mmCIF file of C-alpha atoms and ligand atoms in Angstrom:
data_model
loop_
_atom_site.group_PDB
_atom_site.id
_atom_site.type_symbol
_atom_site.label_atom_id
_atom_site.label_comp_id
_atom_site.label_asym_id
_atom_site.label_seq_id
_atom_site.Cartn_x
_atom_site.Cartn_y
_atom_site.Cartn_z
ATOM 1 C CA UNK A 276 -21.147 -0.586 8.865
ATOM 2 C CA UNK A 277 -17.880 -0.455 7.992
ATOM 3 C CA UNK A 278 -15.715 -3.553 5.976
ATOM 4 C CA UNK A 279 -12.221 -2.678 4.868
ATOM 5 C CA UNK A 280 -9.789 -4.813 2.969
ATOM 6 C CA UNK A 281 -6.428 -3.668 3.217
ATOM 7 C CA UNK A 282 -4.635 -4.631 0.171
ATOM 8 C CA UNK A 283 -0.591 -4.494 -1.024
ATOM 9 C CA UNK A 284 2.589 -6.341 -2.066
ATOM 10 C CA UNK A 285 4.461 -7.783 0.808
ATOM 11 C CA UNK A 286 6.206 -4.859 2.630
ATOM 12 C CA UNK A 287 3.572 -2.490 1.606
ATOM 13 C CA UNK A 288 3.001 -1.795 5.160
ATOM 14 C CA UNK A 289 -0.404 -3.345 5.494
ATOM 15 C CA UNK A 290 0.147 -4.720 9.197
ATOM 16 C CA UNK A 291 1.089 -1.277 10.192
ATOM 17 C CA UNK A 292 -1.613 0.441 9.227
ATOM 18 C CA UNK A 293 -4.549 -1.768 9.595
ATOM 19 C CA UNK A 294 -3.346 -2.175 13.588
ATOM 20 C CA UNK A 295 -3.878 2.006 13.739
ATOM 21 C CA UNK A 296 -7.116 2.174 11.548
ATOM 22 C CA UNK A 297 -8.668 -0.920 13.778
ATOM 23 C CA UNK A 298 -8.259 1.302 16.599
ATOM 24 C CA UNK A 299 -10.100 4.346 15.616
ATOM 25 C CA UNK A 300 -12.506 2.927 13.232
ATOM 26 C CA UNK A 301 -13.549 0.197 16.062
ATOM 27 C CA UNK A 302 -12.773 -3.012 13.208
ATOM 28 C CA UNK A 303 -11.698 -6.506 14.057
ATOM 29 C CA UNK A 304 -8.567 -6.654 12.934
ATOM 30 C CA UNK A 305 -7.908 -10.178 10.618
ATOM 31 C CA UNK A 306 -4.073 -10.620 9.232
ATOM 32 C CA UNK A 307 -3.705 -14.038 8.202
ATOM 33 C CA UNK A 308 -0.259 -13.860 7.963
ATOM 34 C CA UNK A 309 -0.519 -13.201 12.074
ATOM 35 C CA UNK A 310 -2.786 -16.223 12.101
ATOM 36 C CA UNK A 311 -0.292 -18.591 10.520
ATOM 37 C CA UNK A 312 2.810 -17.221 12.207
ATOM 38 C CA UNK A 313 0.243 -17.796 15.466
ATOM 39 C CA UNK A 314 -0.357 -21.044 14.298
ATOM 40 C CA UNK A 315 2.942 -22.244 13.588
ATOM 41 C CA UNK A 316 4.356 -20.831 16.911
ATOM 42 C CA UNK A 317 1.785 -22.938 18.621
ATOM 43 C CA UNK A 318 2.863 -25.831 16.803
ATOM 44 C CA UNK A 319 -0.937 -26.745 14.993
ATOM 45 C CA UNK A 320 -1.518 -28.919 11.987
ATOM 46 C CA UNK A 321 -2.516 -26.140 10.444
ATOM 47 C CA UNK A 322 0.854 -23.965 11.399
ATOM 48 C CA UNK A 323 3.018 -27.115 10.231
ATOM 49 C CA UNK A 324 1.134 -26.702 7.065
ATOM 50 C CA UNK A 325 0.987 -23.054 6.127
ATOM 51 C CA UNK A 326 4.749 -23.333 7.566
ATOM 52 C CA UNK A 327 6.149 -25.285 4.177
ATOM 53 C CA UNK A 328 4.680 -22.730 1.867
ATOM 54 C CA UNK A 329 5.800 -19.973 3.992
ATOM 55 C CA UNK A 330 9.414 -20.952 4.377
ATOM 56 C CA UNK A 331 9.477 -20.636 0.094
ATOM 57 C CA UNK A 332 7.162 -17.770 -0.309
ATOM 58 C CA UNK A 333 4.838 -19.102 -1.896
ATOM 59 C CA UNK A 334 0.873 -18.035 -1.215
ATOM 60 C CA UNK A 335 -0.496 -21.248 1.558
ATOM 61 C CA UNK A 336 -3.483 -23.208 -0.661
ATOM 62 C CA UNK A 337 -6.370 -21.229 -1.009
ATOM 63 C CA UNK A 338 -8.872 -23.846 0.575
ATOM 64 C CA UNK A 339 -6.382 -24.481 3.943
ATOM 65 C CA UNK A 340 -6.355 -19.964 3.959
ATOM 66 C CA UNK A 341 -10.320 -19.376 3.464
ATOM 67 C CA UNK A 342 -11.326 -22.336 5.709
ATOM 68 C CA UNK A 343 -9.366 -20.914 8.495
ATOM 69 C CA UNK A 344 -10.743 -17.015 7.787
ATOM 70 C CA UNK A 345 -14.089 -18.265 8.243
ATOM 71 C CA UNK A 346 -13.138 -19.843 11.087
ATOM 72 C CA UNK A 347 -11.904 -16.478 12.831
ATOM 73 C CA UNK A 348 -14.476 -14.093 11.320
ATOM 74 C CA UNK A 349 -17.208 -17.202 12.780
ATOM 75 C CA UNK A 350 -15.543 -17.004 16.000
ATOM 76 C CA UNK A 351 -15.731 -13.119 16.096
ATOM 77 C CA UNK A 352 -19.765 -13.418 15.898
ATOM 78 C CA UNK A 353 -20.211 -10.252 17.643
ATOM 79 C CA UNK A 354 -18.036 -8.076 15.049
ATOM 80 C CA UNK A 355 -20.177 -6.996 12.042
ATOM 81 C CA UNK A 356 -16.913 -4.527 11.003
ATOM 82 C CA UNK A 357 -13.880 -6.035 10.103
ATOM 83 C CA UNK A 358 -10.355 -4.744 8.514
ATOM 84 C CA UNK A 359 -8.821 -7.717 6.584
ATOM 85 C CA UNK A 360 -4.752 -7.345 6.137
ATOM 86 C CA UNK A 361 -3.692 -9.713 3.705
ATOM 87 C CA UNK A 362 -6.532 -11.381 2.297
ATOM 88 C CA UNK A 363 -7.792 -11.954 -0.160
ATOM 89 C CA UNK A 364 -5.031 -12.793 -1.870
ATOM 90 C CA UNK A 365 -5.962 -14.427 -5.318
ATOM 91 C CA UNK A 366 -9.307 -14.223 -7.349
ATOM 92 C CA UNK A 367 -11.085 -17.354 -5.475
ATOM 93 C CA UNK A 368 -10.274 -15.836 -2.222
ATOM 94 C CA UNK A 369 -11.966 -12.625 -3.153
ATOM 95 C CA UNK A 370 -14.921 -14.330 -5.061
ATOM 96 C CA UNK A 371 -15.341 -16.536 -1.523
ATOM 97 C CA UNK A 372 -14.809 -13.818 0.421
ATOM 98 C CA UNK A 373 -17.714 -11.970 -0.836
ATOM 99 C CA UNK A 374 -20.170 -14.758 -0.784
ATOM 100 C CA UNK A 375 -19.164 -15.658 3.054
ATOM 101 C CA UNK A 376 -19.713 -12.402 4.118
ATOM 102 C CA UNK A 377 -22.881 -11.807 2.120
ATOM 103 C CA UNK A 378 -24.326 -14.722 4.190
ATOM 104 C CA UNK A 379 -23.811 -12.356 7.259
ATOM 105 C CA UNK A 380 -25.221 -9.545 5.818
ATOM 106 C CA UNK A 381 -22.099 -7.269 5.656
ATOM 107 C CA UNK A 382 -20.353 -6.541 2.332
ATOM 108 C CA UNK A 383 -16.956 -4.787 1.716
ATOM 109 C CA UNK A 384 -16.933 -0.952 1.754
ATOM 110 C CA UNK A 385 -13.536 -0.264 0.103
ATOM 111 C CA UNK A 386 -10.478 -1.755 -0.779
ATOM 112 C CA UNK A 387 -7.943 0.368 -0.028
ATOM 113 C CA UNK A 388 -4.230 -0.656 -1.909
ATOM 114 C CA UNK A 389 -1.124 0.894 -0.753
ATOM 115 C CA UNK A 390 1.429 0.978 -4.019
ATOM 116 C CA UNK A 391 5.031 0.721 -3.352
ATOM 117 C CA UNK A 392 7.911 0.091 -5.753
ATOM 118 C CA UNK A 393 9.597 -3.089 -6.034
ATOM 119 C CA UNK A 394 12.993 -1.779 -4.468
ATOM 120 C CA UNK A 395 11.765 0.173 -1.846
ATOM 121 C CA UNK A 396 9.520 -3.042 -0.850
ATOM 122 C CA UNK A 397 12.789 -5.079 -0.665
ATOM 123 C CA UNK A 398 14.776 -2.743 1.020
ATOM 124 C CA UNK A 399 12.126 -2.848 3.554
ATOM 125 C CA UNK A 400 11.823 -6.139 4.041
ATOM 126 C CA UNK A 401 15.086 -6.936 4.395
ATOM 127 C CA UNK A 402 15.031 -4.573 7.103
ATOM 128 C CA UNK A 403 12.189 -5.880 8.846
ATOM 129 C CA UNK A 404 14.290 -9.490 8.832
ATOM 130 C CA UNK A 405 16.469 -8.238 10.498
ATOM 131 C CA UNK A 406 14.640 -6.201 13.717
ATOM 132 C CA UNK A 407 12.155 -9.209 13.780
ATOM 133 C CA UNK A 408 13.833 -11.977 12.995
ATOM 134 C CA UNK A 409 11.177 -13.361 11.008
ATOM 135 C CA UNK A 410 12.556 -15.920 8.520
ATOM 136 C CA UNK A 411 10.779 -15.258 5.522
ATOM 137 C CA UNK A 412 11.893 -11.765 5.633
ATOM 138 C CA UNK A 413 15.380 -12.417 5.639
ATOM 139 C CA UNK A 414 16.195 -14.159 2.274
ATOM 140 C CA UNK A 415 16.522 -12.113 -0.608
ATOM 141 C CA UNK A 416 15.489 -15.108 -2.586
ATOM 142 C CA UNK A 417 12.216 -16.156 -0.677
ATOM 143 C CA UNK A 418 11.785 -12.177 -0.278
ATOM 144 C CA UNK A 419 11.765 -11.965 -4.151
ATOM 145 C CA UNK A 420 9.448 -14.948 -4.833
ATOM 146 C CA UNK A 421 6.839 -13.754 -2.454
ATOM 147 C CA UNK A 422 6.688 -10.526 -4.482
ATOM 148 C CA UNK A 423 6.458 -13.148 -7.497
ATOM 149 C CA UNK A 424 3.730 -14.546 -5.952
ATOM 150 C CA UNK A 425 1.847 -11.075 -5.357
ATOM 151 C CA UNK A 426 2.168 -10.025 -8.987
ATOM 152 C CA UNK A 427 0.973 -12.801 -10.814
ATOM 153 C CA UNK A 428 -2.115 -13.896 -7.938
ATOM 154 C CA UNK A 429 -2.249 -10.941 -6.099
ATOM 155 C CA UNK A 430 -2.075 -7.677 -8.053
ATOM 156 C CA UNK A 431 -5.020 -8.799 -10.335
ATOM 157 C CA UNK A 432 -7.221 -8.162 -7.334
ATOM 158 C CA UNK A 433 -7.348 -5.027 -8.281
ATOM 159 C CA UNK A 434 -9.370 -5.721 -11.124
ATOM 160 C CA UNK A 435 -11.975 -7.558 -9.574
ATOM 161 C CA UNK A 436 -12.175 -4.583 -6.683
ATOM 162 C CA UNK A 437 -11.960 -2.144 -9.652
ATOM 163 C CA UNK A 438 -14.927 -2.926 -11.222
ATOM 164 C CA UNK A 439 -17.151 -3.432 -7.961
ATOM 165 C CA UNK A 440 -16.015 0.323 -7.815
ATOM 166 C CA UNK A 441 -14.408 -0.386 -4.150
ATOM 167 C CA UNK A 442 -10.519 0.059 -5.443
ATOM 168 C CA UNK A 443 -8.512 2.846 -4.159
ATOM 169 C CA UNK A 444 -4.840 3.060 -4.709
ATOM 170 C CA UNK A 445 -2.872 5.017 -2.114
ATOM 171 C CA UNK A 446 0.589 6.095 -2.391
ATOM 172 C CA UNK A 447 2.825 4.069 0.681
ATOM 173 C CA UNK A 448 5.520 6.096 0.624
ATOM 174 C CA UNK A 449 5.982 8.857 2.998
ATOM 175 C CA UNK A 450 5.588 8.493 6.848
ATOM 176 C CA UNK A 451 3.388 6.449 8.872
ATOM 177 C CA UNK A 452 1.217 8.977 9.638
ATOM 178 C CA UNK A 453 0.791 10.980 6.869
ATOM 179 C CA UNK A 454 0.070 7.312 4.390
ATOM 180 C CA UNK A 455 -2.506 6.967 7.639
ATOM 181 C CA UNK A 456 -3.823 10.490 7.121
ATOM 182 C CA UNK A 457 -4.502 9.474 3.476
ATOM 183 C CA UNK A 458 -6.182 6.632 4.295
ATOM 184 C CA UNK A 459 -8.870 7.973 6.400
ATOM 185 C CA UNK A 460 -9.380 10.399 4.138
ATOM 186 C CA UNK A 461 -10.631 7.573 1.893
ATOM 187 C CA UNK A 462 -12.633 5.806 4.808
ATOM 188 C CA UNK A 463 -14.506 9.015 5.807
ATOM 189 C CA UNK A 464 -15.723 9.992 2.210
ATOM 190 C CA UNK A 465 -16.887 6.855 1.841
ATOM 191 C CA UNK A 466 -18.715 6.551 5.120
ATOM 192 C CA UNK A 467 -20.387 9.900 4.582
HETATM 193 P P1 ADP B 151 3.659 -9.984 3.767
HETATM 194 O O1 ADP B 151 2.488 -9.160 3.422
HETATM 195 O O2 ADP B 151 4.839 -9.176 4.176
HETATM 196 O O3 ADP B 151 3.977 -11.028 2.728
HETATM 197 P P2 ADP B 151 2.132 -11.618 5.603
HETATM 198 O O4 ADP B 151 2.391 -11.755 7.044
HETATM 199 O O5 ADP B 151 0.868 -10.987 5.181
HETATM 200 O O6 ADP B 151 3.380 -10.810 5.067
HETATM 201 O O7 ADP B 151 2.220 -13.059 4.903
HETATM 202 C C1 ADP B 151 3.275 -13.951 5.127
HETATM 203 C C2 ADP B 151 3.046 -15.249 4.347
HETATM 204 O O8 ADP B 151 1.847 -15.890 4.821
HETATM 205 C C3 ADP B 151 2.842 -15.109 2.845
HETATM 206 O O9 ADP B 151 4.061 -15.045 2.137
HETATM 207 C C4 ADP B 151 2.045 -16.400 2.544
HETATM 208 O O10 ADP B 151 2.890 -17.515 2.462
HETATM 209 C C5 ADP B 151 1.168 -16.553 3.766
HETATM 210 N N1 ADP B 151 -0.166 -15.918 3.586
HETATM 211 C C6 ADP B 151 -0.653 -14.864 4.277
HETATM 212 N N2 ADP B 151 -1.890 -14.546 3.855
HETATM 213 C C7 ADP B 151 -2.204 -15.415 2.868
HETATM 214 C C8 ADP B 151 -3.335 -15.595 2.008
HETATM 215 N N3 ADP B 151 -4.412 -14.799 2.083
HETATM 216 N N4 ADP B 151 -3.302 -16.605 1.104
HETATM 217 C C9 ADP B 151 -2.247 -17.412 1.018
HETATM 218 N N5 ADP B 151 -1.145 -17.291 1.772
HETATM 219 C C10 ADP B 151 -1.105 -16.306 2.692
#
């Protein structure tokens, strides 16, 4: 059985990727930033929430984010293999994380982190703002606190996956399919 968490600084290119590897590894696919921006499109509590910590770029309480992951990976009972884009995001998240799904008898097989420098991950975010229109991705100063946000509660992740032995960095620079080639290279030496 096959858990991946799909791990990176905003822009990394996490969505991207975790959409193709769902498909050919058969996962459930889990972004909760699609979740929120579902939420807040459907105009939920919980969308009006995570929507004033999104508009700032800052990370949406941990308690409000794992309660609702629960929620979807309880409402996926039949998936056992999951990919999860975008969470964990700090140390509590991760350390809940592990216990939930322990409970269900499935544990994480690899974190796989895509690394991309700080200019090319603005440059591509800006970008993004403007094909998508998505207003968190258009303001260099939101843009630059988000990335705030990932190194000082995000990037220590790495850490914690490091020593469980699950961490593996992958360059995310390049094209979409060859980063993808790299990653499944990862996935199937771990599976085998
Ligand atoms: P990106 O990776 O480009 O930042 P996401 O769609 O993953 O885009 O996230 C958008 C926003 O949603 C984040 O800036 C944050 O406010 C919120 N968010 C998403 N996932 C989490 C999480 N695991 N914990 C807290 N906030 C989150």
């Amino acid at each position: 059985m096959l858990t991946i968490v799909l791990f990176g600084p905003p822009g990394a290119g996490k969505g991207t990727q975790a959409v193709r590897l769902a498909e050919k590894y058969k996962l459930m696919h889990l972004s909760t930033g699609d979740i929120f921006r579902a939420n807040i499109k459907g105009g939920t509590e919980l969308g009006k929430l995570a929507k004033s910590y999104m508009d700032k770029g800052d990370l949406v309480p941990d308690e409000v984010t794992i309660k609702m992951l629960e929620s979807e990976v309880n409402r996926s009972s039949n998936a056992q293999c999951f990919i999860f884009d975008g969470f964990p995001r700090t140390t509590a998240q991760a350390q809940t994380l592990d216990t939930f799904l322990a409970g269900k008898n499935i544990s994480i097989t690899l974190t796989l982190a895509l690394e991309v420098d700080e200019e090319e991950l603005t440059r591509r975010i800006i970008l993004r703002g403007k094909e998508s229109g998505r207003a968190d991705d258009q303001d260099e100063n939101i843009v630059r606190n988000r990335v705030k946000e990932y190194n000082n509660k995000t990037a220590p992740l790495k850490d914690f996956y490091s020593k469980q032995g699950k961490l593996k960095n992958i360059p995310g620079v390049g094209s979409i399919d060859d980063i993808f080639e790299k990653l499944c290279f990862e996935i199937d030496k771990m599976k085998e």
